[in-house]
Amino acid sequence: MKETVYIDSEFITLGQLLKHVDIISSGGMAKWYLAEHTVLLDNEIENRRGKKIFPGSSVEIPGEGTYFVQASNGEEE
């Protein structure tokens, strides 16, 4: 599944993204989820919940989907 995530701020953290796409139910689960599952940010393994994700980046979660981050105004930075 491929999905576009629109954000209205400069960036979104990886933990916020996981919650936004309903992979986790609370921000507190992000640390556990990232320790137990593989998450790729722009094709590189990422396990920091506070990692800033800027528009134009993609997050791939095997078994869940690929999420493309875009600014809500449609501009990539």
The first five atom37 places (N, CA, C, CB, O) and aatype in JSON, in Angstrom:
{
  "aatype": [12, 11, 6, 16, 19, 18, 9, 3, 15, 6, 13, 9, 16, 10, 7, 5, 10, 10, 11, 8, 19, 3, 9, 9, 15, 15, 7, 7, 12, 0, 11, 17, 18, 10, 0, 6, 8, 16, 19, 10, 10, 3, 2, 6, 9, 6, 2, 1, 1, 7, 11, 11, 9, 13, 14, 7, 15, 15, 19, 6, 9, 14, 7, 6, 7, 16, 18, 13, 19, 5, 0, 15, 2, 7, 6, 6, 6],
  "atom_mask": [
    [1, 1, 1, 1, 1],
    [1, 1, 1, 1, 1],
    [1, 1, 1, 1, 1],
    [1, 1, 1, 1, 1],
    [1, 1, 1, 1, 1],
    [1, 1, 1, 1, 1],
    [1, 1, 1, 1, 1],
    [1, 1, 1, 1, 1],
    [1, 1, 1, 1, 1],
    [1, 1, 1, 1, 1],
    [1, 1, 1, 1, 1],
    [1, 1, 1, 1, 1],
    [1, 1, 1, 1, 1],
    [1, 1, 1, 1, 1],
    [1, 1, 1, 0, 1],
    [1, 1, 1, 1, 1],
    [1, 1, 1, 1, 1],
    [1, 1, 1, 1, 1],
    [1, 1, 1, 1, 1],
    [1, 1, 1, 1, 1],
    [1, 1, 1, 1, 1],
    [1, 1, 1, 1, 1],
    [1, 1, 1, 1, 1],
    [1, 1, 1, 1, 1],
    [1, 1, 1, 1, 1],
    [1, 1, 1, 1, 1],
    [1, 1, 1, 0, 1],
    [1, 1, 1, 0, 1],
    [1, 1, 1, 1, 1],
    [1, 1, 1, 1, 1],
    [1, 1, 1, 1, 1],
    [1, 1, 1, 1, 1],
    [1, 1, 1, 1, 1],
    [1, 1, 1, 1, 1],
    [1, 1, 1, 1, 1],
    [1, 1, 1, 1, 1],
    [1, 1, 1, 1, 1],
    [1, 1, 1, 1, 1],
    [1, 1, 1, 1, 1],
    [1, 1, 1, 1, 1],
    [1, 1, 1, 1, 1],
    [1, 1, 1, 1, 1],
    [1, 1, 1, 1, 1],
    [1, 1, 1, 1, 1],
    [1, 1, 1, 1, 1],
    [1, 1, 1, 1, 1],
    [1, 1, 1, 1, 1],
    [1, 1, 1, 1, 1],
    [1, 1, 1, 1, 1],
    [1, 1, 1, 0, 1],
    [1, 1, 1, 1, 1],
    [1, 1, 1, 1, 1],
    [1, 1, 1, 1, 1],
    [1, 1, 1, 1, 1],
    [1, 1, 1, 1, 1],
    [1, 1, 1, 0, 1],
    [1, 1, 1, 1, 1],
    [1, 1, 1, 1, 1],
    [1, 1, 1, 1, 1],
    [1, 1, 1, 1, 1],
    [1, 1, 1, 1, 1],
    [1, 1, 1, 1, 1],
    [1, 1, 1, 0, 1],
    [1, 1, 1, 1, 1],
    [1, 1, 1, 0, 1],
    [1, 1, 1, 1, 1],
    [1, 1, 1, 1, 1],
    [1, 1, 1, 1, 1],
    [1, 1, 1, 1, 1],
    [1, 1, 1, 1, 1],
    [1, 1, 1, 1, 1],
    [1, 1, 1, 1, 1],
    [1, 1, 1, 1, 1],
    [1, 1, 1, 0, 1],
    [1, 1, 1, 1, 1],
    [1, 1, 1, 1, 1],
    [1, 1, 1, 1, 1]
  ],
  "atom_positions": [
    [[0.84, -1.18, 0.0], [0.0, 0.0, 0.0], [0.89, 1.24, 0.0], [-0.96, 0.0, 1.22], [1.83, 1.34, 0.78]],
    [[0.57, 2.16, -0.87], [1.28, 3.43, -0.91], [0.3, 4.53, -0.56], [1.92, 3.69, -2.3], [-0.83, 4.56, -1.03]],
    [[0.77, 5.45, 0.3], [-0.12, 6.5, 0.78], [0.69, 7.79, 0.92], [-0.77, 6.1, 2.15], [1.87, 7.77, 1.25]],
    [[0.04, 8.9, 0.66], [0.68, 10.2, 0.84], [0.19, 10.8, 2.15], [0.37, 11.14, -0.35], [-1.01, 10.84, 2.43]],
    [[1.14, 11.26, 2.94], [0.83, 11.9, 4.22], [1.11, 13.39, 4.06], [1.66, 11.28, 5.41], [2.24, 13.8, 3.79]],
    [[0.08, 14.19, 4.23], [0.24, 15.64, 4.11], [0.47, 16.24, 5.5], [-1.0, 16.29, 3.42], [-0.25, 15.92, 6.44]],
    [[1.47, 17.1, 5.6], [1.74, 17.76, 6.87], [1.66, 19.26, 6.66], [3.13, 17.35, 7.44], [1.95, 19.77, 5.58]],
    [[1.26, 19.98, 7.73], [1.16, 21.43, 7.62], [2.23, 22.13, 8.44], [-0.22, 21.89, 8.06], [2.12, 23.33, 8.73]],
    [[3.25, 21.38, 8.82], [4.38, 21.96, 9.55], [5.66, 21.68, 8.75], [4.47, 21.39, 11.0], [5.62, 21.03, 7.71]],
    [[6.77, 22.17, 9.26], [8.04, 22.02, 8.55], [8.45, 20.55, 8.45], [9.13, 22.83, 9.24], [9.05, 20.13, 7.46]],
    [[8.14, 19.79, 9.49], [8.51, 18.37, 9.52], [7.54, 17.61, 10.41], [9.96, 18.18, 10.01], [6.73, 18.21, 11.11]],
    [[7.64, 16.3, 10.37], [6.89, 15.43, 11.29], [7.92, 14.43, 11.81], [5.65, 14.71, 10.58], [8.79, 13.98, 11.07]],
    [[7.8, 14.08, 13.08], [8.75, 13.09, 13.61], [8.27, 11.69, 13.22], [8.89, 13.22, 15.16], [7.1, 11.49, 12.88]],
    [[9.19, 10.75, 13.27], [8.84, 9.39, 12.91], [7.76, 8.83, 13.84], [10.09, 8.49, 12.95], [6.85, 8.14, 13.39]],
    [[7.86, 9.13, 15.12], [6.84, 8.67, 16.07], [5.47, 9.26, 15.74], [0.0, 0.0, 0.0], [4.46, 8.56, 15.82]],
    [[5.44, 10.54, 15.39], [4.17, 11.18, 15.03], [3.6, 10.55, 13.75], [4.37, 12.69, 14.83], [2.38, 10.37, 13.64]],
    [[4.47, 10.24, 12.81], [4.01, 9.62, 11.56], [3.38, 8.26, 11.83], [5.17, 9.49, 10.57], [2.33, 7.94, 11.28]],
    [[4.03, 7.46, 12.66], [3.49, 6.14, 12.99], [2.1, 6.25, 13.61], [4.44, 5.39, 13.94], [1.22, 5.44, 13.33]],
    [[1.93, 7.24, 14.46], [0.62, 7.44, 15.08], [-0.37, 7.99, 14.06], [0.73, 8.41, 16.28], [-1.53, 7.58, 14.03]],
    [[0.07, 8.9, 13.23], [-0.8, 9.52, 12.22], [-1.39, 8.49, 11.26], [-0.02, 10.58, 11.43], [-2.55, 8.61, 10.86]],
    [[-0.61, 7.49, 10.88], [-1.09, 6.48, 9.94], [-1.68, 5.26, 10.66], [0.05, 6.04, 9.01], [-1.91, 4.22, 10.05]],
    [[-1.9, 5.4, 11.98], [-2.56, 4.38, 12.8], [-1.82, 3.05, 12.88], [-3.92, 4.13, 12.27], [-2.43, 1.99, 13.0]],
    [[-0.5, 3.11, 12.8], [0.28, 1.89, 13.02], [0.43, 1.66, 14.52], [1.68, 1.99, 12.34], [0.44, 0.52, 14.98]],
    [[0.54, 2.73, 15.28], [0.55, 2.65, 16.74], [-0.6, 3.5, 17.25], [1.93, 3.11, 17.34], [-1.07, 4.42, 16.57]],
    [[-1.06, 3.19, 18.47], [-2.21, 3.92, 19.0], [-1.82, 5.1, 19.88], [-3.09, 2.99, 19.79], [-2.64, 5.98, 20.13]],
    [[-0.58, 5.14, 20.35], [-0.14, 6.27, 21.15], [1.33, 6.54, 20.88], [-0.39, 6.02, 22.67], [2.06, 5.66, 20.43]],
    [[1.75, 7.75, 21.17], [3.13, 8.12, 20.93], [4.11, 7.31, 21.77], [0.0, 0.0, 0.0], [5.26, 7.11, 21.38]],
    [[3.65, 6.84, 22.93], [4.5, 6.06, 23.81], [4.88, 4.7, 23.24], [0.0, 0.0, 0.0], [5.86, 4.08, 23.68]],
    [[4.11, 4.23, 22.26], [4.39, 2.93, 21.66], [5.47, 3.01, 20.59], [3.13, 2.34, 21.07], [5.95, 1.98, 20.11]],
    [[5.86, 4.22, 20.2], [6.8, 4.39, 19.1], [8.15, 3.74, 19.39], [7.01, 5.87, 18.81], [8.71, 3.06, 18.54]],
    [[8.66, 3.94, 20.6], [9.96, 3.38, 20.95], [9.94, 1.86, 20.84], [10.37, 3.81, 22.37], [10.83, 1.25, 20.26]],
    [[8.9, 1.26, 21.41], [8.76, -0.2, 21.32], [8.62, -0.65, 19.88], [7.54, -0.66, 22.13], [9.29, -1.59, 19.46]],
    [[7.76, 0.02, 19.11], [7.52, -0.4, 17.73], [8.82, -0.36, 16.92], [6.46, 0.51, 17.07], [9.12, -1.29, 16.17]],
    [[9.57, 0.71, 17.08], [10.81, 0.87, 16.3], [11.89, -0.13, 16.73], [11.34, 2.3, 16.44], [12.77, -0.47, 15.94]],
    [[11.82, -0.6, 17.98], [12.77, -1.61, 18.44], [12.42, -2.99, 17.88], [12.82, -1.65, 19.97], [13.3, -3.83, 17.7]],
    [[11.13, -3.22, 17.63], [10.67, -4.54, 17.21], [10.47, -4.68, 15.7], [9.4, -4.85, 17.9], [10.41, -5.8, 15.2]],
    [[10.37, -3.57, 14.98], [10.05, -3.62, 13.56], [11.07, -2.83, 12.75], [8.64, -3.09, 13.3], [11.7, -1.89, 13.24]],
    [[11.21, -3.22, 11.49], [12.09, -2.5, 10.58], [11.32, -1.36, 9.92], [12.68, -3.45, 9.52], [10.23, -1.56, 9.39]],
    [[11.91, -0.17, 9.98], [11.33, 1.0, 9.31], [12.43, 1.63, 8.46], [10.74, 2.03, 10.35], [13.54, 1.87, 8.94]],
    [[12.12, 1.89, 7.21], [13.09, 2.5, 6.3], [12.69, 3.93, 5.99], [13.22, 1.68, 5.0], [11.57, 4.18, 5.55]],
    [[13.6, 4.85, 6.23], [13.4, 6.25, 5.86], [14.31, 6.52, 4.68], [13.7, 7.24, 7.07], [15.53, 6.46, 4.8]],
    [[13.73, 6.82, 3.55], [14.48, 7.04, 2.31], [15.46, 5.88, 2.06], [15.25, 8.38, 2.37], [16.63, 6.09, 1.75]],
    [[14.94, 4.67, 2.22], [15.67, 3.41, 1.95], [16.8, 3.11, 2.92], [16.23, 3.45, 0.57], [17.66, 2.29, 2.63]],
    [[16.81, 3.77, 4.08], [17.8, 3.48, 5.12], [17.08, 3.17, 6.42], [18.79, 4.68, 5.3], [16.08, 3.8, 6.76]],
    [[17.59, 2.18, 7.14], [16.96, 1.8, 8.4], [16.98, 2.96, 9.37], [17.65, 0.57, 9.01], [18.01, 3.6, 9.57]],
    [[15.83, 3.22, 9.99], [15.72, 4.31, 10.96], [14.97, 3.79, 12.17], [14.99, 5.56, 10.34], [13.91, 3.17, 12.03]],
    [[15.51, 4.03, 13.37], [14.84, 3.56, 14.58], [14.74, 4.65, 15.65], [15.56, 2.37, 15.14], [14.49, 4.35, 16.82]],
    [[14.93, 5.9, 15.24], [14.8, 7.01, 16.2], [13.41, 7.63, 16.05], [15.92, 8.09, 15.97], [13.06, 8.15, 14.99]],
    [[12.64, 7.56, 17.13], [11.26, 8.07, 17.05], [11.21, 9.58, 16.85], [10.5, 7.7, 18.32], [10.22, 10.09, 16.33]],
    [[12.25, 10.28, 17.24], [12.28, 11.73, 17.09], [12.9, 12.2, 15.78], [0.0, 0.0, 0.0], [13.06, 13.4, 15.57]],
    [[13.23, 11.27, 14.91], [13.83, 11.63, 13.63], [12.87, 12.53, 12.85], [14.18, 10.36, 12.81], [11.7, 12.19, 12.66]],
    [[13.38, 13.68, 12.41], [12.55, 14.62, 11.67], [12.41, 14.16, 10.22], [13.15, 16.05, 11.73], [13.4, 13.86, 9.55]],
    [[11.18, 14.1, 9.77], [10.91, 13.71, 8.39], [10.34, 14.91, 7.67], [9.92, 12.49, 8.33], [9.31, 15.46, 8.05]],
    [[11.03, 15.32, 6.63], [10.65, 16.52, 5.89], [9.89, 16.13, 4.62], [11.89, 17.36, 5.54], [10.02, 15.0, 4.14]],
    [[9.1, 17.06, 4.08], [8.4, 16.79, 2.82], [9.38, 16.33, 1.74], [7.63, 18.05, 2.34], [10.48, 16.86, 1.62]],
    [[8.96, 15.35, 0.97], [9.8, 14.78, -0.07], [10.4, 13.45, 0.34], [0.0, 0.0, 0.0], [10.98, 12.75, -0.49]],
    [[10.29, 13.1, 1.62], [10.84, 11.84, 2.12], [9.79, 10.74, 2.02], [11.32, 12.0, 3.59], [8.59, 11.0, 1.92]],
    [[10.29, 9.5, 2.05], [9.37, 8.37, 2.08], [9.75, 7.45, 3.24], [9.4, 7.59, 0.73], [10.92, 7.3, 3.58]],
    [[8.73, 6.85, 3.83], [8.91, 5.91, 4.93], [8.29, 4.6, 4.5], [8.27, 6.44, 6.26], [7.11, 4.53, 4.17]],
    [[9.1, 3.55, 4.51], [8.62, 2.23, 4.14], [8.59, 1.35, 5.37], [9.49, 1.6, 3.03], [9.58, 1.23, 6.09]],
    [[7.45, 0.75, 5.6], [7.29, -0.16, 6.72], [6.84, -1.49, 6.15], [6.26, 0.39, 7.79], [5.67, -1.65, 5.78]],
    [[7.76, -2.46, 6.05], [7.4, -3.75, 5.47], [6.18, -4.36, 6.14], [8.59, -4.72, 5.56], [6.09, -4.43, 7.37]],
    [[5.24, -4.8, 5.34], [4.01, -5.38, 5.86], [2.92, -4.38, 6.12], [0.0, 0.0, 0.0], [1.76, -4.76, 6.31]],
    [[3.26, -3.1, 6.14], [2.27, -2.05, 6.41], [2.07, -1.16, 5.19], [2.71, -1.2, 7.6], [0.93, -0.9, 4.79]],
    [[3.17, -0.69, 4.59], [3.04, 0.17, 3.43], [4.17, 1.17, 3.3], [0.0, 0.0, 0.0], [5.1, 1.2, 4.1]],
    [[4.05, 1.97, 2.27], [5.01, 3.03, 2.02], [4.28, 4.35, 2.1], [5.72, 2.85, 0.63], [3.2, 4.51, 1.52]],
    [[4.86, 5.29, 2.81], [4.2, 6.58, 3.05], [5.1, 7.69, 2.54], [3.89, 6.77, 4.57], [6.27, 7.8, 2.91]],
    [[4.53, 8.53, 1.67], [5.24, 9.65, 1.12], [4.79, 10.91, 1.86], [5.0, 9.78, -0.41], [3.6, 11.17, 1.98]],
    [[5.75, 11.68, 2.36], [5.43, 12.87, 3.13], [5.47, 14.07, 2.2], [6.41, 13.05, 4.32], [6.45, 14.29, 1.48]],
    [[4.39, 14.84, 2.22], [4.31, 16.05, 1.41], [3.75, 17.18, 2.25], [3.44, 15.83, 0.15], [2.98, 16.95, 3.18]],
    [[4.14, 18.4, 1.93], [3.58, 19.57, 2.59], [2.13, 19.7, 2.14], [4.4, 20.87, 2.25], [1.79, 19.39, 1.0]],
    [[1.29, 20.17, 3.04], [-0.13, 20.26, 2.72], [-0.42, 21.27, 1.61], [-0.92, 20.62, 3.95], [-1.46, 21.2, 0.96]],
    [[0.5, 22.2, 1.41], [0.29, 23.17, 0.32], [0.81, 22.63, -1.01], [0.98, 24.49, 0.66], [0.78, 23.33, -2.02]],
    [[1.29, 21.38, -1.01], [1.71, 20.74, -2.25], [3.14, 21.02, -2.63], [0.0, 0.0, 0.0], [3.6, 20.51, -3.66]],
    [[3.87, 21.81, -1.85], [5.26, 22.12, -2.17], [6.19, 21.14, -1.47], [5.6, 23.57, -1.76], [5.96, 20.77, -0.31]],
    [[7.22, 20.73, -2.16], [8.27, 19.93, -1.55], [9.42, 20.84, -1.2], [8.72, 18.78, -2.48], [9.74, 21.78, -1.93]],
    [[10.07, 20.54, -0.07], [11.21, 21.37, 0.33], [12.47, 20.6, 0.17], [11.07, 21.86, 1.77], [13.55, 21.11, 0.45]]
  ]
}
